[in-house]
Amino acid sequence: MRTNQPKTIHLSEYRVPAHLVDTMDLRFELFDNGARVHSTLRVRRNPESSEVSAPLTLDGDSLKLEHVALDGKELAAGDYEDTGDQLVIAGVPEQFELAVVTWIEPQNNTRLEGLYKSSGMFCTQCEAEGFRCITYFPDRPDVMARYRTRIEADKSSYPVLLSNGNPVEQGDLENGRHFVTWEDPFPKPSYLFALVAGDLVEKRDTFTTCSGRDIDLRIYVEPRNAEKCGHAMDSLKRSMRWDEEVYGREYDLDIFMIVAVDDFNMGAMENKGLNIFNSSCVLASQETATDLAYQRIEAIVAHEYFHNWSGNRVTCRDWFQLSLKEGFTVFRDSTFSADMGSPTVKRIEDATLLRTAQFAEDAGPMAHPVRPASYMEISNFYTLTIYEKGAEVVRMIHTLLGPDLFRKGSDLYFERHDGQAVTTDDFVKAMEDASGRDLTQFRLWYEQAGTPVLTVSDDYDPEQGVYRLTIQQSVPDTPGQTNKKPQHIPFALGLLGTEGDALPLQLDAADDIGSAPTERVLELTDASHTFEFYGLAERPVPSLLRHFSAPVRVEYPWSREQLVFLMSHDPDGFNRWDAGQRLAVDVIQSIVGAPEDAGIEPRLVEAYRTLLGDSVLDQALVAKMLQLPSEAYLIELASSPDVAAIHRARDQVLRHIATSLRDELIACYHRNTGAGGYEITPESIARRSLRNTALAWLLMINDEAGRDLAVQQFQEADNMTDRMGALRALVNSDYAAERSRALADFYERFQDDPQVVEQWFSVQSSSDRAGQLPQIKALLDHPAFDWKNPNKIRSVIGVFAGQNLAAFHNPDGSGYEFLADQVCRLDDSNPQIAARLVTPLTRWQKFAPAYSAMMHSALKRIRDKAGLSADVYEVVHKSLEA
Ligand code: B3K
Ligand code: ZN
């Protein structure tokens, strides 16, 4: 068992750094058996620090110190203290130069933090605290230095040598080696440092900025991927233009580079001028990437690019402020994606992620505010709350201020804080100063964890023509936080008349009804508000929380009839979809645990029939509306869920709809097949989605015509969305022979493409047919599985535990034991990935007792593993203690 409990870091203990570093001169000697890192820091005492005689304290992790000199004088062992994770030098002058040499072993770095090797190339990942695995440094974001980096390596194995900024010098060295020196003129925190050395090809393009500067754009990939960069490059140019147009932000260096790396702990990293990407978030071709992958690539390229301003030019003071850059940047990339495609569909996707996964996090043992007050291991706080809820918080400011004042606020923020490391409070202050609005109460969104619950009730007075809406809010307790205060919530709504007409919202009896708007954003600030709407001749149907205007739960006693009505009449596309989801949830919930032949609401079937035949409504929205709520969402909504029963109920509804609408599904399939070549446009993406949904449903009821269509589509598809759609449908059907044939054929065809093999793993591990535990174990033994590659680990183990819920929650507990085994195994090699994988087990308290006892014991087994990493320790202990 671990004896050392990791230290808890508190926001309240923040102190400005005692020393600042103005320049950082680096020289890397890269070899196959390790790397020597020479660094020279120009250090001075921070005039703002009260710790006048503080020693110089540098962070370091897994470093071999070879040499340290102060102002040219070599220090002896007694002149400094090496505490294991810090190098401490007492009695330093006001200003000085420190030279340090360390030896590291990137080839043995399986944590993928700091400098490591992936497919033969050297690459880095420094956020949040990886730079300390490269050399000694005050590895905190409020120490910003100007970097100059010289890289030396064998020229034939590593012809490409990259770092941040602009290349300033290059040349040949002895023994077939060469060097390149890079200079980054912008001071930056160490977490934005990057280095890449490898045998890569470059795809080049240019972008002319709004002020007429030509920027050299380059994407570096392994030679075999040379033809898969086009979409990322186009996405990059669109992002650069969009940031100029929407935020007035121009790119600042002469060169912008993206490198694709196979082994990467997350999606991508925004290092200054040198973004490093997980290959799966850059590479795409029609044959190998699904529509979803195309959209993901566009969003991530944009996200990392947008960080150049929201994150790099203006960065975080400390890691408690992580949402300053992440929440804001997710908001920016989400608006960008909305502008590039269908805004309603993008909103549905964002809300789905939030309601399914972030709400679950907010209700679990790791719940934390958007600006946390403490952490043990910062890597555990790259969460849905920091990113997605953080983005919703920024979106609410946008809603409250309106687009023009919001833009004024963001201009002020960038201007005021350019080159600084700041806090979420500085962001809100800029918004306040630019708009004149008081956001004091709004700041609670950053401080209070938990998802607010809005309970809505209404009554109608026919005599007066007045409709009264009462909205009560409460924020649930979360670990360490109780008795929370009401928050400032923008609540968008509309009212519908019997004919589906949008009624005027007249809040004052004296106003002219003719000029009243049909949608309003009400501002909730108290625990309870009652709003009165005048001049209504009939009882309206309320359309609540339009566009999901706040990340909250809404409870209102909708009748099924009202939901069916909203599904076809609400002018807000988001709420049409939402009404459909609520109806489906209600129908599924009502048969959980009921006998097989329980009747299923005919109005749901009719609503789906209408949707399948609707060619007027935006087809992208129709495609979304046809998706039943996921199992994960149904589980999130339930208290004490019985997973197997929920799984059965959802399946039963799905099969009933598919059986009743069999002919409509076939017609929908054909209507959406054939016309036009392959394009990445919202229209053709919607067509593929509709036809693949139809196929999936037909195979769920073992329809023979559906099976033939799937086999044919699988063989003839000219793109991955259709090939994968057919494969997925077959994998989830009872046609065992077709399933095995298709899986074997797919692997045979794509075995040399790691990104496609990942999809091949996922389609199996997410399926309750092909992904039962013995099959999952077989996938781990498959030659293409690689314990060092996070994508493979996620596509088998992560997908199994996160998406194949009935199999993971097998009542015999085998899924939990399996996950615990894998977490223990990975804890030694890659603790960040191990800590992520634990997540499903941390929710043990939510489940019905039989499940929860076994989840608890699996967690305890992880807790008791010898030498547990700080990453896993924090997650497991907090879940057990909650
Ligand atoms: N900032 C990085 C995430 C780093 C995660 C470190 N554990 C990618 C992003 O959010 O853009
Ligand atoms: Zn980010």
PDB file of N, CA and C in Angstrom, residues 4 7 57-65 77 80-89 102 104 111 129 132-137:
ATOM      1  N   ASN A   4       3.079   7.172   1.360  1.00  0.00           N
ATOM      2  CA  ASN A   4       3.066   8.629   1.305  1.00  0.00           C
ATOM      3  C   ASN A   4       1.791   9.135   0.667  1.00  0.00           C
ATOM      4  N   LYS A   7       0.463  15.340  -1.435  1.00  0.00           N
ATOM      5  CA  LYS A   7       0.115  16.602  -0.787  1.00  0.00           C
ATOM      6  C   LYS A   7      -1.084  17.252  -1.465  1.00  0.00           C
ATOM      7  N   THR A  57      14.048  27.996  -5.812  1.00  0.00           N
ATOM      8  CA  THR A  57      13.471  26.655  -5.755  1.00  0.00           C
ATOM      9  C   THR A  57      13.027  26.237  -7.152  1.00  0.00           C
ATOM     10  N   LEU A  58      13.617  25.170  -7.644  1.00  0.00           N
ATOM     11  CA  LEU A  58      13.289  24.697  -8.993  1.00  0.00           C
ATOM     12  C   LEU A  58      12.666  23.309  -8.917  1.00  0.00           C
ATOM     13  N   ASP A  59      11.641  23.073  -9.736  1.00  0.00           N
ATOM     14  CA  ASP A  59      11.011  21.753  -9.751  1.00  0.00           C
ATOM     15  C   ASP A  59      11.791  20.808 -10.650  1.00  0.00           C
ATOM     16  N   GLY A  60      11.788  19.541 -10.271  1.00  0.00           N
ATOM     17  CA  GLY A  60      12.429  18.527 -11.111  1.00  0.00           C
ATOM     18  C   GLY A  60      11.820  17.168 -10.815  1.00  0.00           C
ATOM     19  N   ASP A  61      11.712  16.326 -11.832  1.00  0.00           N
ATOM     20  CA  ASP A  61      11.076  15.022 -11.643  1.00  0.00           C
ATOM     21  C   ASP A  61      11.821  14.014 -12.532  1.00  0.00           C
ATOM     22  N   SER A  62      12.317  12.956 -11.944  1.00  0.00           N
ATOM     23  CA  SER A  62      13.018  11.893 -12.677  1.00  0.00           C
ATOM     24  C   SER A  62      14.213  12.417 -13.475  1.00  0.00           C
ATOM     25  N   LEU A  63      14.962  13.358 -12.909  1.00  0.00           N
ATOM     26  CA  LEU A  63      16.107  13.939 -13.617  1.00  0.00           C
ATOM     27  C   LEU A  63      17.410  13.435 -13.002  1.00  0.00           C
ATOM     28  N   LYS A  64      18.414  13.284 -13.851  1.00  0.00           N
ATOM     29  CA  LYS A  64      19.754  13.015 -13.313  1.00  0.00           C
ATOM     30  C   LYS A  64      20.537  14.321 -13.472  1.00  0.00           C
ATOM     31  N   LEU A  65      20.880  14.920 -12.348  1.00  0.00           N
ATOM     32  CA  LEU A  65      21.585  16.200 -12.385  1.00  0.00           C
ATOM     33  C   LEU A  65      23.066  15.954 -12.639  1.00  0.00           C
ATOM     34  N   ALA A  77      28.102  19.720  -4.243  1.00  0.00           N
ATOM     35  CA  ALA A  77      26.898  19.071  -3.700  1.00  0.00           C
ATOM     36  C   ALA A  77      26.358  19.788  -2.460  1.00  0.00           C
ATOM     37  N   TYR A  80      23.732  23.147  -2.678  1.00  0.00           N
ATOM     38  CA  TYR A  80      22.304  23.082  -2.995  1.00  0.00           C
ATOM     39  C   TYR A  80      21.715  21.838  -2.355  1.00  0.00           C
ATOM     40  N   GLU A  81      20.385  21.818  -2.316  1.00  0.00           N
ATOM     41  CA  GLU A  81      19.718  20.648  -1.755  1.00  0.00           C
ATOM     42  C   GLU A  81      18.831  20.026  -2.829  1.00  0.00           C
ATOM     43  N   ASP A  82      18.929  18.719  -2.979  1.00  0.00           N
ATOM     44  CA  ASP A  82      18.068  18.020  -3.928  1.00  0.00           C
ATOM     45  C   ASP A  82      17.036  17.241  -3.114  1.00  0.00           C
ATOM     46  N   THR A  83      15.800  17.731  -3.070  1.00  0.00           N
ATOM     47  CA  THR A  83      14.805  17.104  -2.192  1.00  0.00           C
ATOM     48  C   THR A  83      14.102  15.929  -2.859  1.00  0.00           C
ATOM     49  N   GLY A  84      14.482  15.621  -4.076  1.00  0.00           N
ATOM     50  CA  GLY A  84      13.776  14.554  -4.789  1.00  0.00           C
ATOM     51  C   GLY A  84      12.839  15.146  -5.819  1.00  0.00           C
ATOM     52  N   ASP A  85      12.084  16.170  -5.432  1.00  0.00           N
ATOM     53  CA  ASP A  85      11.264  16.817  -6.453  1.00  0.00           C
ATOM     54  C   ASP A  85      11.584  18.309  -6.608  1.00  0.00           C
ATOM     55  N   GLN A  86      12.605  18.766  -5.858  1.00  0.00           N
ATOM     56  CA  GLN A  86      13.012  20.159  -6.030  1.00  0.00           C
ATOM     57  C   GLN A  86      14.515  20.314  -5.850  1.00  0.00           C
ATOM     58  N   LEU A  87      15.042  21.296  -6.550  1.00  0.00           N
ATOM     59  CA  LEU A  87      16.436  21.677  -6.364  1.00  0.00           C
ATOM     60  C   LEU A  87      16.410  23.032  -5.668  1.00  0.00           C
ATOM     61  N   VAL A  88      17.001  23.104  -4.480  1.00  0.00           N
ATOM     62  CA  VAL A  88      16.881  24.321  -3.682  1.00  0.00           C
ATOM     63  C   VAL A  88      18.273  24.928  -3.494  1.00  0.00           C
ATOM     64  N   ILE A  89      18.410  26.194  -3.896  1.00  0.00           N
ATOM     65  CA  ILE A  89      19.713  26.863  -3.754  1.00  0.00           C
ATOM     66  C   ILE A  89      19.509  28.105  -2.892  1.00  0.00           C
ATOM     67  N   THR A 102      21.167  18.298 -17.234  1.00  0.00           N
ATOM     68  CA  THR A 102      20.502  17.087 -16.743  1.00  0.00           C
ATOM     69  C   THR A 102      20.559  16.004 -17.819  1.00  0.00           C
ATOM     70  N   ILE A 104      18.335  12.737 -19.198  1.00  0.00           N
ATOM     71  CA  ILE A 104      17.021  12.091 -19.113  1.00  0.00           C
ATOM     72  C   ILE A 104      16.939  10.947 -20.117  1.00  0.00           C
ATOM     73  N   ARG A 111       5.224   7.399 -19.284  1.00  0.00           N
ATOM     74  CA  ARG A 111       4.169   8.290 -18.763  1.00  0.00           C
ATOM     75  C   ARG A 111       3.726   9.298 -19.803  1.00  0.00           C
ATOM     76  N   GLU A 129       2.546  19.712 -15.750  1.00  0.00           N
ATOM     77  CA  GLU A 129       3.810  19.750 -15.014  1.00  0.00           C
ATOM     78  C   GLU A 129       4.838  18.806 -15.608  1.00  0.00           C
ATOM     79  N   ARG A 132       9.180  19.862 -15.851  1.00  0.00           N
ATOM     80  CA  ARG A 132      10.101  19.464 -14.782  1.00  0.00           C
ATOM     81  C   ARG A 132      10.691  18.074 -15.007  1.00  0.00           C
ATOM     82  N   CYS A 133      10.138  17.315 -15.963  1.00  0.00           N
ATOM     83  CA  CYS A 133      10.735  16.021 -16.313  1.00  0.00           C
ATOM     84  C   CYS A 133      11.826  16.205 -17.367  1.00  0.00           C
ATOM     85  N   ILE A 134      12.037  17.447 -17.815  1.00  0.00           N
ATOM     86  CA  ILE A 134      13.067  17.728 -18.823  1.00  0.00           C
ATOM     87  C   ILE A 134      14.279  18.385 -18.166  1.00  0.00           C
ATOM     88  N   THR A 135      14.000  19.402 -17.347  1.00  0.00           N
ATOM     89  CA  THR A 135      15.084  20.067 -16.633  1.00  0.00           C
ATOM     90  C   THR A 135      14.524  20.762 -15.395  1.00  0.00           C
ATOM     91  N   TYR A 136      15.429  21.252 -14.543  1.00  0.00           N
ATOM     92  CA  TYR A 136      14.985  21.979 -13.338  1.00  0.00           C
ATOM     93  C   TYR A 136      14.483  23.366 -13.723  1.00  0.00           C
ATOM     94  N   PHE A 137      13.332  23.734 -13.195  1.00  0.00           N
ATOM     95  CA  PHE A 137      12.750  25.027 -13.558  1.00  0.00           C
ATOM     96  C   PHE A 137      11.617  25.338 -12.587  1.00  0.00           C
TER      97      PHE A 137
END
